[in-house]
């Protein structure tokens, strides 16, 4: 197990180098030193100031030297401070993780539970009118863009009915008031898609021989579903759900910016809007790291859940 | 009163492609402790008949269009769901063809057998001891050490023995073994059949052995029903049918049994059109 983990982490190294190389090309080559200087100093800065900035930041050095510095900086998480806020990235992330998780974690768990319950119910009443109606609703939900949910939530539920504040965030328990709507939207955005996929997975499981054995033992249909089919189905669903974990930490761009939640997604959106290069670079790099971590976690969870798989 | 009586049973599948008449009005009786073999080629309706005994076929598309199944005086086709569940596993237990897929891959052997025992024999205190007893009964060595194994850790023959142990663990009155050796290697097939013979003499339990192979039923079944395209074309004592088959289809099936030391001949092919024309 430990051996496997070490090997798996070593496999991640070349992928990480690829990420570092790609970000280098994007941020240090495609984005020319002149551009970077204008971004940092503003369009009204003098040419002298820009040239001084380029030299100070080592952007005049040969590319291989710049690449070496870039690699060392990323590998040691030595990010440059934000251009707009002048604050170090570590601080920005530490502050943003909390609000992001406040929305994404409950939204993700709620969405997952809803999709599980809905899809199991559909399998239970499979091929009935109820099953077909739910499928139809799911397809409609899948077809609606995220913006529709957000605008509907803000315009109708928050403004029209006045049930929730339109946007905002505070510290402490009072935040719940602001969080309910974005959490609900986060939970139902992917519900249509997830429920359809979960249903397909469970329908495939229910045709397996072991299900007939379970019925032949005299188990009730509910127990066959909730124990035999669910456990096998969940294993198939691990890849589909664990891959979404980075999204939880990185936040959801649209929801956070529309609801004014000061999470990492919001940091990212503002970084892009203000061409805040260090912020965008740090976000891209951390996103890639988290994605790699999720891949490894998927493998570990597979092994934990499925006795047929052994990590060695 | 016989243990099981099937009267004029017909089973249809209503699929998108049309109606499949899988079983077309069959009659069978089985006394307590008796052994019946249902023999016929693939697709003749044997499994459908076996599964129908506890209504394990999915409804829809399955429809029981006529007849009745009387088990121990009760009509299975009109039974309530909870009564049916007591029958399944508790009084009629199954062993299926594919042991590797019939066991749930993510639960241990102990877990799967215990589930059946706790359901049908809730009064039993020491469930593990009962599981070990049954694993031992079906010829699994060191049963206590196997309890926490998962199905994939066992060979095909061992998996099938676990299936048999699970079926026996609730002390059923009838064991339905549907092609229990077909998926196994030839030597393992012989061992499993030997196990069934031994169990038959040890336990007071009726058995329905479903097979396409006439070769394995000698010395085992008291009675044989030969199925051909959803009908029983010949039904009687095993020794009568093996010794003096009446129906052309039965004769053809018996001729298909490979005999040790027999001169090599071309394998016999069955002329279905001729049989059908003869009114099978
Ligand atoms: N669920 C089902 N839906 C439609 N047709 C079925 C179904 N199950 C079995 N059949 C059909 O019933 C017939 C008998 O099948 P079966 O009893 O499995 O044959 P066998 O004698 O090989 O066990 C076959 O023609 C098969 O295609
Ligand atoms: Mg069959």
PDB file of C-alpha atoms in Angstrom, chain B residues 76-219:
ATOM      1  CA  UNK B  76     -47.344 -19.724  -5.769  1.00  0.00           C
ATOM      2  CA  UNK B  77     -48.802 -17.636  -8.583  1.00  0.00           C
ATOM      3  CA  UNK B  78     -51.378 -15.973  -6.328  1.00  0.00           C
ATOM      4  CA  UNK B  79     -49.184 -15.663  -3.243  1.00  0.00           C
ATOM      5  CA  UNK B  80     -48.591 -12.302  -1.492  1.00  0.00           C
ATOM      6  CA  UNK B  81     -45.149 -10.751  -1.743  1.00  0.00           C
ATOM      7  CA  UNK B  82     -44.085 -11.411   1.861  1.00  0.00           C
ATOM      8  CA  UNK B  83     -45.223 -15.030   1.723  1.00  0.00           C
ATOM      9  CA  UNK B  84     -43.288 -15.408  -1.527  1.00  0.00           C
ATOM     10  CA  UNK B  85     -40.142 -14.073   0.116  1.00  0.00           C
ATOM     11  CA  UNK B  86     -40.413 -16.703   2.861  1.00  0.00           C
ATOM     12  CA  UNK B  87     -40.620 -19.340   0.153  1.00  0.00           C
ATOM     13  CA  UNK B  88     -37.555 -18.029  -1.652  1.00  0.00           C
ATOM     14  CA  UNK B  89     -34.447 -19.317   0.031  1.00  0.00           C
ATOM     15  CA  UNK B  90     -36.390 -20.616   3.012  1.00  0.00           C
ATOM     16  CA  UNK B  91     -38.221 -23.498   1.347  1.00  0.00           C
ATOM     17  CA  UNK B  92     -37.050 -23.408  -2.265  1.00  0.00           C
ATOM     18  CA  UNK B  93     -33.377 -22.595  -2.738  1.00  0.00           C
ATOM     19  CA  UNK B  94     -31.369 -22.157  -5.916  1.00  0.00           C
ATOM     20  CA  UNK B  95     -27.938 -22.923  -7.299  1.00  0.00           C
ATOM     21  CA  UNK B  96     -27.245 -21.196 -10.595  1.00  0.00           C
ATOM     22  CA  UNK B  97     -25.037 -21.865 -13.578  1.00  0.00           C
ATOM     23  CA  UNK B  98     -22.355 -19.170 -13.201  1.00  0.00           C
ATOM     24  CA  UNK B  99     -20.871 -19.284  -9.700  1.00  0.00           C
ATOM     25  CA  UNK B 100     -18.421 -16.489 -10.519  1.00  0.00           C
ATOM     26  CA  UNK B 101     -21.147 -13.944 -11.223  1.00  0.00           C
ATOM     27  CA  UNK B 102     -23.904 -15.358  -9.012  1.00  0.00           C
ATOM     28  CA  UNK B 103     -22.111 -14.377  -5.809  1.00  0.00           C
ATOM     29  CA  UNK B 104     -21.912 -10.694  -4.955  1.00  0.00           C
ATOM     30  CA  UNK B 105     -18.284  -9.651  -5.570  1.00  0.00           C
ATOM     31  CA  UNK B 106     -18.150  -7.035  -2.812  1.00  0.00           C
ATOM     32  CA  UNK B 107     -19.353  -9.078   0.166  1.00  0.00           C
ATOM     33  CA  UNK B 108     -17.537 -11.861   1.987  1.00  0.00           C
ATOM     34  CA  UNK B 109     -18.701 -15.465   1.877  1.00  0.00           C
ATOM     35  CA  UNK B 110     -19.725 -15.203   5.525  1.00  0.00           C
ATOM     36  CA  UNK B 111     -21.681 -12.043   4.888  1.00  0.00           C
ATOM     37  CA  UNK B 112     -23.660 -13.533   2.022  1.00  0.00           C
ATOM     38  CA  UNK B 113     -24.535 -16.802   3.742  1.00  0.00           C
ATOM     39  CA  UNK B 114     -25.306 -15.032   7.038  1.00  0.00           C
ATOM     40  CA  UNK B 115     -27.742 -12.772   5.239  1.00  0.00           C
ATOM     41  CA  UNK B 116     -29.809 -15.778   4.178  1.00  0.00           C
ATOM     42  CA  UNK B 117     -29.634 -17.469   7.581  1.00  0.00           C
ATOM     43  CA  UNK B 118     -30.611 -14.336   9.502  1.00  0.00           C
ATOM     44  CA  UNK B 119     -33.556 -13.886   7.194  1.00  0.00           C
ATOM     45  CA  UNK B 120     -35.020 -17.371   7.409  1.00  0.00           C
ATOM     46  CA  UNK B 121     -33.713 -18.671  10.728  1.00  0.00           C
ATOM     47  CA  UNK B 122     -33.658 -15.579  12.973  1.00  0.00           C
ATOM     48  CA  UNK B 123     -33.806 -17.716  16.102  1.00  0.00           C
ATOM     49  CA  UNK B 124     -30.375 -19.183  15.391  1.00  0.00           C
ATOM     50  CA  UNK B 125     -27.749 -17.896  17.849  1.00  0.00           C
ATOM     51  CA  UNK B 126     -24.403 -18.949  16.476  1.00  0.00           C
ATOM     52  CA  UNK B 127     -24.638 -18.003  12.808  1.00  0.00           C
ATOM     53  CA  UNK B 128     -20.912 -18.466  12.134  1.00  0.00           C
ATOM     54  CA  UNK B 129     -20.972 -22.015  13.478  1.00  0.00           C
ATOM     55  CA  UNK B 130     -23.917 -22.778  11.175  1.00  0.00           C
ATOM     56  CA  UNK B 131     -22.085 -21.317   8.175  1.00  0.00           C
ATOM     57  CA  UNK B 132     -18.967 -23.332   8.949  1.00  0.00           C
ATOM     58  CA  UNK B 133     -21.097 -26.463   9.323  1.00  0.00           C
ATOM     59  CA  UNK B 134     -22.577 -25.979   5.866  1.00  0.00           C
ATOM     60  CA  UNK B 135     -19.293 -25.071   4.197  1.00  0.00           C
ATOM     61  CA  UNK B 136     -17.914 -28.269   5.661  1.00  0.00           C
ATOM     62  CA  UNK B 137     -20.960 -30.196   4.433  1.00  0.00           C
ATOM     63  CA  UNK B 138     -20.318 -29.173   0.832  1.00  0.00           C
ATOM     64  CA  UNK B 139     -16.693 -30.239   1.008  1.00  0.00           C
ATOM     65  CA  UNK B 140     -14.833 -26.983   1.640  1.00  0.00           C
ATOM     66  CA  UNK B 141     -11.678 -27.665   3.611  1.00  0.00           C
ATOM     67  CA  UNK B 142     -10.741 -25.345   6.481  1.00  0.00           C
ATOM     68  CA  UNK B 143     -14.126 -23.606   6.331  1.00  0.00           C
ATOM     69  CA  UNK B 144     -13.373 -21.336   9.291  1.00  0.00           C
ATOM     70  CA  UNK B 145     -10.471 -19.818   7.395  1.00  0.00           C
ATOM     71  CA  UNK B 146     -12.589 -19.181   4.307  1.00  0.00           C
ATOM     72  CA  UNK B 147     -15.302 -17.200   6.065  1.00  0.00           C
ATOM     73  CA  UNK B 148     -13.805 -13.808   5.360  1.00  0.00           C
ATOM     74  CA  UNK B 149     -12.775 -14.578   1.799  1.00  0.00           C
ATOM     75  CA  UNK B 150     -14.353 -12.718  -1.065  1.00  0.00           C
ATOM     76  CA  UNK B 151     -15.741 -14.732  -4.011  1.00  0.00           C
ATOM     77  CA  UNK B 152     -12.855 -13.797  -6.310  1.00  0.00           C
ATOM     78  CA  UNK B 153     -10.408 -15.455  -3.929  1.00  0.00           C
ATOM     79  CA  UNK B 154     -11.978 -18.873  -4.613  1.00  0.00           C
ATOM     80  CA  UNK B 155     -11.800 -21.157  -7.635  1.00  0.00           C
ATOM     81  CA  UNK B 156     -14.925 -21.751  -9.741  1.00  0.00           C
ATOM     82  CA  UNK B 157     -15.561 -25.117  -8.119  1.00  0.00           C
ATOM     83  CA  UNK B 158     -15.186 -23.610  -4.639  1.00  0.00           C
ATOM     84  CA  UNK B 159     -17.494 -20.731  -5.543  1.00  0.00           C
ATOM     85  CA  UNK B 160     -20.139 -23.229  -6.634  1.00  0.00           C
ATOM     86  CA  UNK B 161     -19.711 -25.121  -3.355  1.00  0.00           C
ATOM     87  CA  UNK B 162     -20.301 -21.826  -1.530  1.00  0.00           C
ATOM     88  CA  UNK B 163     -23.467 -21.303  -3.580  1.00  0.00           C
ATOM     89  CA  UNK B 164     -24.620 -24.790  -2.601  1.00  0.00           C
ATOM     90  CA  UNK B 165     -23.780 -24.165   1.058  1.00  0.00           C
ATOM     91  CA  UNK B 166     -25.732 -20.908   0.941  1.00  0.00           C
ATOM     92  CA  UNK B 167     -28.717 -22.706  -0.601  1.00  0.00           C
ATOM     93  CA  UNK B 168     -28.603 -25.472   2.018  1.00  0.00           C
ATOM     94  CA  UNK B 169     -28.035 -23.150   4.981  1.00  0.00           C
ATOM     95  CA  UNK B 170     -31.738 -22.372   5.329  1.00  0.00           C
ATOM     96  CA  UNK B 171     -32.704 -26.039   5.178  1.00  0.00           C
ATOM     97  CA  UNK B 172     -34.976 -25.827   2.123  1.00  0.00           C
ATOM     98  CA  UNK B 173     -37.433 -28.551   1.154  1.00  0.00           C
ATOM     99  CA  UNK B 174     -36.508 -28.172  -2.492  1.00  0.00           C
ATOM    100  CA  UNK B 175     -33.192 -27.349  -4.118  1.00  0.00           C
ATOM    101  CA  UNK B 176     -33.293 -26.158  -7.722  1.00  0.00           C
ATOM    102  CA  UNK B 177     -29.886 -26.606  -9.338  1.00  0.00           C
ATOM    103  CA  UNK B 178     -29.883 -24.924 -12.749  1.00  0.00           C
ATOM    104  CA  UNK B 179     -26.979 -26.258 -14.816  1.00  0.00           C
ATOM    105  CA  UNK B 180     -24.804 -26.228 -11.691  1.00  0.00           C
ATOM    106  CA  UNK B 181     -21.784 -27.754 -13.425  1.00  0.00           C
ATOM    107  CA  UNK B 182     -22.024 -26.318 -16.925  1.00  0.00           C
ATOM    108  CA  UNK B 183     -19.631 -23.425 -16.293  1.00  0.00           C
ATOM    109  CA  UNK B 184     -16.989 -25.634 -14.640  1.00  0.00           C
ATOM    110  CA  UNK B 185     -14.048 -27.701 -15.898  1.00  0.00           C
ATOM    111  CA  UNK B 186     -14.842 -31.343 -16.624  1.00  0.00           C
ATOM    112  CA  UNK B 187     -13.021 -32.739 -13.574  1.00  0.00           C
ATOM    113  CA  UNK B 188     -14.647 -30.175 -11.285  1.00  0.00           C
ATOM    114  CA  UNK B 189     -18.031 -31.016 -12.869  1.00  0.00           C
ATOM    115  CA  UNK B 190     -17.622 -34.616 -11.765  1.00  0.00           C
ATOM    116  CA  UNK B 191     -16.646 -33.533  -8.243  1.00  0.00           C
ATOM    117  CA  UNK B 192     -19.650 -31.250  -7.894  1.00  0.00           C
ATOM    118  CA  UNK B 193     -22.022 -33.967  -9.172  1.00  0.00           C
ATOM    119  CA  UNK B 194     -20.436 -36.350  -6.662  1.00  0.00           C
ATOM    120  CA  UNK B 195     -21.133 -33.731  -3.987  1.00  0.00           C
ATOM    121  CA  UNK B 196     -24.787 -33.545  -5.034  1.00  0.00           C
ATOM    122  CA  UNK B 197     -25.086 -37.341  -4.866  1.00  0.00           C
ATOM    123  CA  UNK B 198     -23.622 -37.336  -1.371  1.00  0.00           C
ATOM    124  CA  UNK B 199     -25.925 -34.516  -0.235  1.00  0.00           C
ATOM    125  CA  UNK B 200     -28.918 -36.304  -1.695  1.00  0.00           C
ATOM    126  CA  UNK B 201     -28.276 -39.332   0.463  1.00  0.00           C
ATOM    127  CA  UNK B 202     -27.487 -37.241   3.581  1.00  0.00           C
ATOM    128  CA  UNK B 203     -30.290 -34.690   3.478  1.00  0.00           C
ATOM    129  CA  UNK B 204     -34.016 -35.150   3.290  1.00  0.00           C
ATOM    130  CA  UNK B 205     -34.594 -32.697   0.485  1.00  0.00           C
ATOM    131  CA  UNK B 206     -36.175 -32.776  -2.945  1.00  0.00           C
ATOM    132  CA  UNK B 207     -33.928 -31.724  -5.841  1.00  0.00           C
ATOM    133  CA  UNK B 208     -34.661 -30.469  -9.333  1.00  0.00           C
ATOM    134  CA  UNK B 209     -31.560 -30.774 -11.464  1.00  0.00           C
ATOM    135  CA  UNK B 210     -31.743 -28.764 -14.661  1.00  0.00           C
ATOM    136  CA  UNK B 211     -29.280 -29.818 -17.339  1.00  0.00           C
ATOM    137  CA  UNK B 212     -28.783 -30.154 -21.070  1.00  0.00           C
ATOM    138  CA  UNK B 213     -26.612 -33.205 -20.487  1.00  0.00           C
ATOM    139  CA  UNK B 214     -28.286 -36.608 -20.180  1.00  0.00           C
ATOM    140  CA  UNK B 215     -24.893 -38.042 -19.231  1.00  0.00           C
ATOM    141  CA  UNK B 216     -24.889 -36.686 -15.668  1.00  0.00           C
ATOM    142  CA  UNK B 217     -28.329 -37.758 -14.463  1.00  0.00           C
ATOM    143  CA  UNK B 218     -27.865 -41.537 -14.233  1.00  0.00           C
ATOM    144  CA  UNK B 219     -27.499 -42.683 -10.577  1.00  0.00           C
TER     145      UNK B 219
END
